[in-house]
mmCIF file of C-alpha atoms and ligand atoms in Angstrom:
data_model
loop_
_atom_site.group_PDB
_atom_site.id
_atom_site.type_symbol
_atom_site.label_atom_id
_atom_site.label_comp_id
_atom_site.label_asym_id
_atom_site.label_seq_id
_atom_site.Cartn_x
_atom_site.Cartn_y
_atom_site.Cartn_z
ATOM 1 C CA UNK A 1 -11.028 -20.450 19.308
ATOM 2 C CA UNK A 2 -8.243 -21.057 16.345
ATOM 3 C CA UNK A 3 -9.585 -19.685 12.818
ATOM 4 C CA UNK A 4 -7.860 -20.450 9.453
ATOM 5 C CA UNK A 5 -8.155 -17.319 7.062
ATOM 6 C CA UNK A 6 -4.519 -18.178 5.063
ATOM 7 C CA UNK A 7 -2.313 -16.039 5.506
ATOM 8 C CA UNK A 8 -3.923 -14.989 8.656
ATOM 9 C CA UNK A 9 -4.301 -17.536 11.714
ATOM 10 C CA UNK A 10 -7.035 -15.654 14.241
ATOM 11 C CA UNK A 11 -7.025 -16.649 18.161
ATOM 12 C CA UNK A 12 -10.681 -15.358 18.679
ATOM 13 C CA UNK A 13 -12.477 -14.400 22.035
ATOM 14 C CA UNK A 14 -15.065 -13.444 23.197
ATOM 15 C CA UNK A 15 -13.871 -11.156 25.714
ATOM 16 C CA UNK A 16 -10.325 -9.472 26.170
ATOM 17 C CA UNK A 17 -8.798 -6.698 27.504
ATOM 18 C CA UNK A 18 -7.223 -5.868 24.138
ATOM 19 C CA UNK A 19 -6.085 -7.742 20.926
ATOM 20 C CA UNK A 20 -2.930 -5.428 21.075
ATOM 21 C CA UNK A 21 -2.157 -6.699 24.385
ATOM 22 C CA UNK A 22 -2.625 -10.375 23.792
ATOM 23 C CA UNK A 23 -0.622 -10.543 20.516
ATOM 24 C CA UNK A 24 1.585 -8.814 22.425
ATOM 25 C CA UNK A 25 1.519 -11.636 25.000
ATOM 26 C CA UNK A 26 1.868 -14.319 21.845
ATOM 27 C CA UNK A 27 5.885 -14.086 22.174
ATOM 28 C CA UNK A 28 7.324 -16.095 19.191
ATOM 29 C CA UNK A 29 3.607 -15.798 17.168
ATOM 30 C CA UNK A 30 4.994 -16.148 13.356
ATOM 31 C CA UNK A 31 3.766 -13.188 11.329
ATOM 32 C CA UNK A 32 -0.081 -13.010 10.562
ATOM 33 C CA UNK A 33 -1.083 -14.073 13.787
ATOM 34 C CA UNK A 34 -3.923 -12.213 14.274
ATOM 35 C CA UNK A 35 -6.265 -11.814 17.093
ATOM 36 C CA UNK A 36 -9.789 -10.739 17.266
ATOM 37 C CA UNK A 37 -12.574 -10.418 20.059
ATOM 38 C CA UNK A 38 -16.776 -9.938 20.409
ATOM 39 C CA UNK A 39 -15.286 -6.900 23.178
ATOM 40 C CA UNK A 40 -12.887 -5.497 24.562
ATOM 41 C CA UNK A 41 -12.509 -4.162 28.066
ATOM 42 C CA UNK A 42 -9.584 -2.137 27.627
ATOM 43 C CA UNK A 43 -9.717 -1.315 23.665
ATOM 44 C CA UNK A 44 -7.031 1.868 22.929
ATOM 45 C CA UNK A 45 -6.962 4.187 20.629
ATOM 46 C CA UNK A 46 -3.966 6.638 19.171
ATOM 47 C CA UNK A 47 -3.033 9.341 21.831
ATOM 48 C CA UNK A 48 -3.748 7.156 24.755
ATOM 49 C CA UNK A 49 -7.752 7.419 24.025
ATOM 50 C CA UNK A 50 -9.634 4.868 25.079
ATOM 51 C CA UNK A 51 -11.676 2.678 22.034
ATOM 52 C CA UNK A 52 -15.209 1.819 22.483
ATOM 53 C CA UNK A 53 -14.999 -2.102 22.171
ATOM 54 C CA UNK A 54 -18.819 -2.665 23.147
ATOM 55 C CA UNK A 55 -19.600 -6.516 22.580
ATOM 56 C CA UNK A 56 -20.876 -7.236 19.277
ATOM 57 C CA UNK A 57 -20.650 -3.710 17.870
ATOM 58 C CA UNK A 58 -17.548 -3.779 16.375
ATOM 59 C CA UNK A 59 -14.506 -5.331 14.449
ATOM 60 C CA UNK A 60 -11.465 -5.528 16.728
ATOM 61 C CA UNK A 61 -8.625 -7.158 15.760
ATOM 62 C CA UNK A 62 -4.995 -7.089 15.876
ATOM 63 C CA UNK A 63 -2.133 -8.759 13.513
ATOM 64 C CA UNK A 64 1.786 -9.422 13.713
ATOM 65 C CA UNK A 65 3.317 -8.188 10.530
ATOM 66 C CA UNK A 66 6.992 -8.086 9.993
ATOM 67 C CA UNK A 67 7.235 -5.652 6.796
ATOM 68 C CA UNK A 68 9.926 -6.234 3.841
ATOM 69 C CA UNK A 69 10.700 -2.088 4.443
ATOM 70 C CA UNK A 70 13.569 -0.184 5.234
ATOM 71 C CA UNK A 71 12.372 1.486 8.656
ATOM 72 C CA UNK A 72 12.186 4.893 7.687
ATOM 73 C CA UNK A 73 9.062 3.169 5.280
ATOM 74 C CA UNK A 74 7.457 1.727 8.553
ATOM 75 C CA UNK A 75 5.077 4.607 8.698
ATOM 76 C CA UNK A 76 3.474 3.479 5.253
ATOM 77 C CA UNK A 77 2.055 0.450 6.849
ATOM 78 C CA UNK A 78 -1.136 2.355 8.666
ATOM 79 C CA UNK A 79 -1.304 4.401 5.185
ATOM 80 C CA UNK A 80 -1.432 0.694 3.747
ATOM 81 C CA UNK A 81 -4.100 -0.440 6.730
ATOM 82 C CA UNK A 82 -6.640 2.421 5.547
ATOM 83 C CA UNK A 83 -6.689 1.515 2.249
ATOM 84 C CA UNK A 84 -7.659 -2.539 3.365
ATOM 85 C CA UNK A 85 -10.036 -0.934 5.913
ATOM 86 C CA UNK A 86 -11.335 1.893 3.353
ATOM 87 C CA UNK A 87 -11.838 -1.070 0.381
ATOM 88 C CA UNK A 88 -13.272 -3.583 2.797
ATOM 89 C CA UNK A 89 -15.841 -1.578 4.154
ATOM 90 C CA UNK A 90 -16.734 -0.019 0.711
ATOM 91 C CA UNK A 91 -17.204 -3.687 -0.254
ATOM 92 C CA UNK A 92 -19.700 -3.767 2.914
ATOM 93 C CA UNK A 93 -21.701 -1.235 1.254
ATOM 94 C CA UNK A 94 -20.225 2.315 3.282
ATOM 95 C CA UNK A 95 -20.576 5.293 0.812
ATOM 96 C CA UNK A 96 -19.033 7.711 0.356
ATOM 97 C CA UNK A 97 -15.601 6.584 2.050
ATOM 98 C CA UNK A 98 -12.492 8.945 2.954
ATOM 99 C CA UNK A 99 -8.978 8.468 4.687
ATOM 100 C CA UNK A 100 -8.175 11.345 7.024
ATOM 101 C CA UNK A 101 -4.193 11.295 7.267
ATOM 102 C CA UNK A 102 -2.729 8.769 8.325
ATOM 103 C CA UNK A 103 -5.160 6.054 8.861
ATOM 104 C CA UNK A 104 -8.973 7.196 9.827
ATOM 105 C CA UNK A 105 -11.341 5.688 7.691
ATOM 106 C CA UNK A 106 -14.370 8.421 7.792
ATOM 107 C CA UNK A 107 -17.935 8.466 6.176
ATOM 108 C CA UNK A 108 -19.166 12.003 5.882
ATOM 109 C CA UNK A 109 -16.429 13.396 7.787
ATOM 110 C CA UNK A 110 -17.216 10.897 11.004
ATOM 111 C CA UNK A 111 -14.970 8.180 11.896
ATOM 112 C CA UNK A 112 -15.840 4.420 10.685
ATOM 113 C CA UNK A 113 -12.360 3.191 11.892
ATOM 114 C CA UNK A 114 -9.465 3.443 13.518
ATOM 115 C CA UNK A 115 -5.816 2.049 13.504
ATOM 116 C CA UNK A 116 -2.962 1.912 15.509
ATOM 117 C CA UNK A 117 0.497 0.439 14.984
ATOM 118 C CA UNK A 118 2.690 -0.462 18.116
ATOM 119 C CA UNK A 119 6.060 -1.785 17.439
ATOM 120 C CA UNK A 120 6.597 -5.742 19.162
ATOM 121 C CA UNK A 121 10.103 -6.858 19.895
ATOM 122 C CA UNK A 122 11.385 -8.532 17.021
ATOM 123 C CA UNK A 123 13.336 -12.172 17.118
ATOM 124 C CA UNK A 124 17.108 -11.396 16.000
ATOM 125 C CA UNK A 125 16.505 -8.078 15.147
ATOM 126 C CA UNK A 126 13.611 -8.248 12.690
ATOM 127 C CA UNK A 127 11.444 -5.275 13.561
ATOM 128 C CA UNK A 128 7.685 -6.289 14.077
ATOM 129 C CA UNK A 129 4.612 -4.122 14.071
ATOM 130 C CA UNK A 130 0.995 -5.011 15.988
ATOM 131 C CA UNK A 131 -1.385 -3.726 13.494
ATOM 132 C CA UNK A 132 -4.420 -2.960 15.653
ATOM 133 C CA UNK A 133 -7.939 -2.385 13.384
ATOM 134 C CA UNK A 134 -11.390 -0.958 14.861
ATOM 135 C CA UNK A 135 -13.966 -0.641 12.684
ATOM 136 C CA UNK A 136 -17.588 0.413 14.216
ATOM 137 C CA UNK A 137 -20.051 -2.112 12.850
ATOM 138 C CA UNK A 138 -23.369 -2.419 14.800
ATOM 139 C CA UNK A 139 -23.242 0.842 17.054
ATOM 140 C CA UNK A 140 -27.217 2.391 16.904
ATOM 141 C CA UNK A 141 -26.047 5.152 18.710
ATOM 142 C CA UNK A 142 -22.807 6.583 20.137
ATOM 143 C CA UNK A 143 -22.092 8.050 23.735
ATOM 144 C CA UNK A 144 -22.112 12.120 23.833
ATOM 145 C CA UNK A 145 -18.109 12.913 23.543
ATOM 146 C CA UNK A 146 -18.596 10.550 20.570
ATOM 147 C CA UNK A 147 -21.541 11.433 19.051
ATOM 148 C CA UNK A 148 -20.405 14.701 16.748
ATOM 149 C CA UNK A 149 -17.395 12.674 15.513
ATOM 150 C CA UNK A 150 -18.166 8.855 15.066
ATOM 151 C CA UNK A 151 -20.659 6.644 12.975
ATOM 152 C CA UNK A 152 -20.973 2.876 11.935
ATOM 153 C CA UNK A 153 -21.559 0.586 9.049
ATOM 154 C CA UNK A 154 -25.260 -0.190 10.521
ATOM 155 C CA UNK A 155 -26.004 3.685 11.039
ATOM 156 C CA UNK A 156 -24.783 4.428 7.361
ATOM 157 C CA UNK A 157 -25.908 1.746 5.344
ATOM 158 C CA UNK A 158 -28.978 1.316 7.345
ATOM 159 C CA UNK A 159 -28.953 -2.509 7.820
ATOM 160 C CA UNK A 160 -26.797 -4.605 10.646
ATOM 161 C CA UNK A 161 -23.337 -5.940 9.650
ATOM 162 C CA UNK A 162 -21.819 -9.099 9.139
ATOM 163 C CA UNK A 163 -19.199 -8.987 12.095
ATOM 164 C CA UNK A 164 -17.212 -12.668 10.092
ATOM 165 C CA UNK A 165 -17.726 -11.085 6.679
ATOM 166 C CA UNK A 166 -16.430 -7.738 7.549
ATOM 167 C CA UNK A 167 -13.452 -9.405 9.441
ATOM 168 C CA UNK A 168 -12.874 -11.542 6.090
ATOM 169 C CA UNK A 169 -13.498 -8.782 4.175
ATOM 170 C CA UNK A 170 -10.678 -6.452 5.987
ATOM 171 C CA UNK A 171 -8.492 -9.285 6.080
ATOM 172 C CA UNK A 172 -8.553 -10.130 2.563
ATOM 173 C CA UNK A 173 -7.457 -6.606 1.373
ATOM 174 C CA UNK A 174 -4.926 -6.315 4.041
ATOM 175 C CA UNK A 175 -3.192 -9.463 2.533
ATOM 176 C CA UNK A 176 -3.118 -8.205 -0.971
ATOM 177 C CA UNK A 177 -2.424 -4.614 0.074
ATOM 178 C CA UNK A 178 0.720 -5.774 2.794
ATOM 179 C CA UNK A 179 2.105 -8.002 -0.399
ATOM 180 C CA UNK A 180 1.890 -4.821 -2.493
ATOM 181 C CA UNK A 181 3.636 -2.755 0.079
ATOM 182 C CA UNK A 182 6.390 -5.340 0.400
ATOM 183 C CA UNK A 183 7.161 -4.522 -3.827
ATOM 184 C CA UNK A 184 5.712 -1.237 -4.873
ATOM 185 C CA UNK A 185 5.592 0.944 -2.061
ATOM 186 C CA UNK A 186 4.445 3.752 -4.464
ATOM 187 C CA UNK A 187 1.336 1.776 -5.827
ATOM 188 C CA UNK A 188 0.089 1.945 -1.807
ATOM 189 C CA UNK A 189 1.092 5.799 -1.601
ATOM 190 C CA UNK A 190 -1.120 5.996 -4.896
ATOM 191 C CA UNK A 191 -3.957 4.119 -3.749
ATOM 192 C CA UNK A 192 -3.742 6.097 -0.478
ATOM 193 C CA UNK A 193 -4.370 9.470 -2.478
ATOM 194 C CA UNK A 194 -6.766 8.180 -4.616
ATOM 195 C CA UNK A 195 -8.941 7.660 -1.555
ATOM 196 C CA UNK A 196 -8.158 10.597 0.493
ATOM 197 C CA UNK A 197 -9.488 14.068 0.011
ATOM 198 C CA UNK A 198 -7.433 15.230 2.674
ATOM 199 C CA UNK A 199 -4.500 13.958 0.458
ATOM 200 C CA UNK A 200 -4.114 17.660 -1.406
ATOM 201 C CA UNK A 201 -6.088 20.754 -1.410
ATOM 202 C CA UNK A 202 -7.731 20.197 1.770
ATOM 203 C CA UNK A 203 -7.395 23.576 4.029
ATOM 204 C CA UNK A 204 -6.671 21.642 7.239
ATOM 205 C CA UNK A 205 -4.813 22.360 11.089
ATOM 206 C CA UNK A 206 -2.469 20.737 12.845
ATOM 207 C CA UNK A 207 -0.448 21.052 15.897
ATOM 208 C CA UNK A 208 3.607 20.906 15.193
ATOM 209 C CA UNK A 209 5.880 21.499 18.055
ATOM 210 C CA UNK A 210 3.091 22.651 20.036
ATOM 211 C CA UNK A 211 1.798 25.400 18.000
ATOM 212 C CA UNK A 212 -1.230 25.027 15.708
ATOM 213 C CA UNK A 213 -0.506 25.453 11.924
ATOM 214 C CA UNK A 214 -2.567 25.628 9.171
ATOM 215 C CA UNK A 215 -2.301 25.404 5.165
ATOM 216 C CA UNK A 216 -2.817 23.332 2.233
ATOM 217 C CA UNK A 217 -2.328 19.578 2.028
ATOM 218 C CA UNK A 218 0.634 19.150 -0.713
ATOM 219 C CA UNK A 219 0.871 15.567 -1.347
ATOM 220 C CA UNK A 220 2.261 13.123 1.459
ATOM 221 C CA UNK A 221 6.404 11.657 0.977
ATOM 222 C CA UNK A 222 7.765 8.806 0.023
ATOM 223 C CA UNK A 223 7.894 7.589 3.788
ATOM 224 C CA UNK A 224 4.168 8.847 3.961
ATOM 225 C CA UNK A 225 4.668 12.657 5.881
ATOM 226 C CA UNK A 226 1.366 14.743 5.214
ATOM 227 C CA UNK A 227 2.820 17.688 3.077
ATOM 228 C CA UNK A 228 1.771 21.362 3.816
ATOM 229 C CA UNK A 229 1.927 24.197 2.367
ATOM 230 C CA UNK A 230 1.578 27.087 4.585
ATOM 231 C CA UNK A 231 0.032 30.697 3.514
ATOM 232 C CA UNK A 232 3.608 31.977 3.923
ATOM 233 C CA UNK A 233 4.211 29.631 1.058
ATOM 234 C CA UNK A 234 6.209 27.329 3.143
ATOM 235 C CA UNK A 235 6.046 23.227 3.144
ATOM 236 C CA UNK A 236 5.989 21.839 6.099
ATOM 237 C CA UNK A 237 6.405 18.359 6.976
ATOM 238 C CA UNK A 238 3.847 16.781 9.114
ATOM 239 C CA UNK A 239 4.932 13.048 10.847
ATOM 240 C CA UNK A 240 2.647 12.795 13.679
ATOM 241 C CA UNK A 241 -0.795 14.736 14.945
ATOM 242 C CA UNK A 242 -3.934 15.285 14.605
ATOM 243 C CA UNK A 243 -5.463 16.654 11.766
ATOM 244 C CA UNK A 244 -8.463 18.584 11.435
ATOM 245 C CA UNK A 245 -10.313 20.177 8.574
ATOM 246 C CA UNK A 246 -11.024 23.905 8.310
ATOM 247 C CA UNK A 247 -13.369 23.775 4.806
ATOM 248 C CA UNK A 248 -12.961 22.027 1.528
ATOM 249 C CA UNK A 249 -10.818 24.238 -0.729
ATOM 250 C CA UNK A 250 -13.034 25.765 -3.808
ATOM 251 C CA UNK A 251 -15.805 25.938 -0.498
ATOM 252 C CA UNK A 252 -17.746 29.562 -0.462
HETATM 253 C C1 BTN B 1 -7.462 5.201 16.823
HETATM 254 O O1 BTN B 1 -7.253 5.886 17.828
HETATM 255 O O2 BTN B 1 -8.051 5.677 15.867
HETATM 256 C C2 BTN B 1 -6.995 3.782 16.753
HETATM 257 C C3 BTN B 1 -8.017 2.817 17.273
HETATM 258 C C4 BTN B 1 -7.543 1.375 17.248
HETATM 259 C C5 BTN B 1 -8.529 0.440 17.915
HETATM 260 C C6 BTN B 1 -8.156 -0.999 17.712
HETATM 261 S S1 BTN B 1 -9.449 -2.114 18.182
HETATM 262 C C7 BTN B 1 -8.352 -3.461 18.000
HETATM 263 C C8 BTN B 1 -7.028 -3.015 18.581
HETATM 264 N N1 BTN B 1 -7.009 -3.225 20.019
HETATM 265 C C9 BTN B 1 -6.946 -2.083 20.698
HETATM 266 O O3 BTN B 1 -6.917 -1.982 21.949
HETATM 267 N N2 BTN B 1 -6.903 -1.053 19.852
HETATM 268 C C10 BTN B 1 -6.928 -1.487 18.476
#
């Protein structure tokens, strides 16, 4: 099924392996081709993880974008996703939202969503990106290597979504956000550390070449980099991994 939602043009089903896959398959698909599905057999996640695409539970959609950026910026564009994700699902009633760097949208510290951006052969040189969205809509419960770490917007607003209106929702502030991006890449950087509280201050660990490190969140850089400051006093510059919180600074 072919759904209008300008810019976006959806190819909806009700089963797939995954949305990144099938865009994928779409060679040629102008940007904002988006596709979406009720489940997904083979959903992914970052780090090779697999992402629970249970039919009916959840938003799972993909889109083509093509950004107006200078490569080195192409990291900003799952920064940009968040904030969509983080508005849209604030306007679905989630309180009290956060962005853990890059890109999960949490709700008391559990993930609501989750976004990955592959890179698609571009026509004539013009790099593409699949942006690939999961947000957990309907989920009553979670299986166990889940259930610490995930939630939903039915567990925390305590009624069922909308899965159309949260797709509409998502892809309504991913069109003005993407537009903003394209001109004021600072305004999204902004935006991104107005709604993260892991953008500074938060005592946090990560693993760099191998080794875990821990500090201070400083900030993030113009291409997006998590900035921290380690007790030696040292920044480091964080581009990829997972990061984890050790306590709210100003905690007891
Ligand atoms: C993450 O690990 O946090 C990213 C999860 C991304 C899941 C979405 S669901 C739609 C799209 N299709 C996939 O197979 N994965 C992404």
């Amino acid at each position: 099924m072919i759904i209008r939602c300008p810019p976006f043009t959806i190819h909806h089903y009700p089963t797939i392996g995954s949305t990144q896959d099938e865009l994928k398959r779409l060679v040629g698909a102008p940007e904002f081709t988006c596709v979406t599905a009720d489940e997904q057999t083979a959903g992914r996640g970052r780090r090779a993880r697999a992402w629970l695409s249970t039919p009916g539970d959840g938003l799972y959609l993909s889109v083509l974008l093509r950004p107006a950026l200078p490569p080195e910026l192409f990291p900003l564009v799952s920064l940009m996703a968040a904030v969509a994700v983080a508005e849209a699902v604030t306007g679905q009633g989630a309180a009290p939202v956060d962005i853990k760097w890059p890109n999960d949208v949490l709700v008391g510290e559990r993930k609501l969503s989750g976004i990955l951006v592959e890179g698609a052969s571009g026509v004539a040189g013009a790099a593409r990106v699949i942006l690939g969205i999961g947000v957990n809509l309907n989920h009553r419960g979670f299986p166990a290597e889940l259930a610490a770490t995930a939630t939903s917007l039915a567990l925390v607003t305590g009624r069922a979504a909308d899965p159309a209106a949260c797709r509409d929702e998502v892809l309504s502030r991913l069109a003005r956000w993407y537009e903003v991006l394209g001109r004021d890449a600072g305004a999204v950087r902004a935006r991104w550390a107005e709604l993260s509280s892991y953008a500074r201050g938060a005592e946090v660990a990560v693993t760099l070449d191998g080794r875990r490190v821990v500090g201070v969140t400083d900030g993030i850089t113009e291409a997006g980099a998590l900035r921290l400051r380690t007790p030696g006093g040292e920044v480091r510059t964080v581009l990829a991994g997972e990061v984890s919180r050790l306590r709210k600074s100003g905690d007891a």
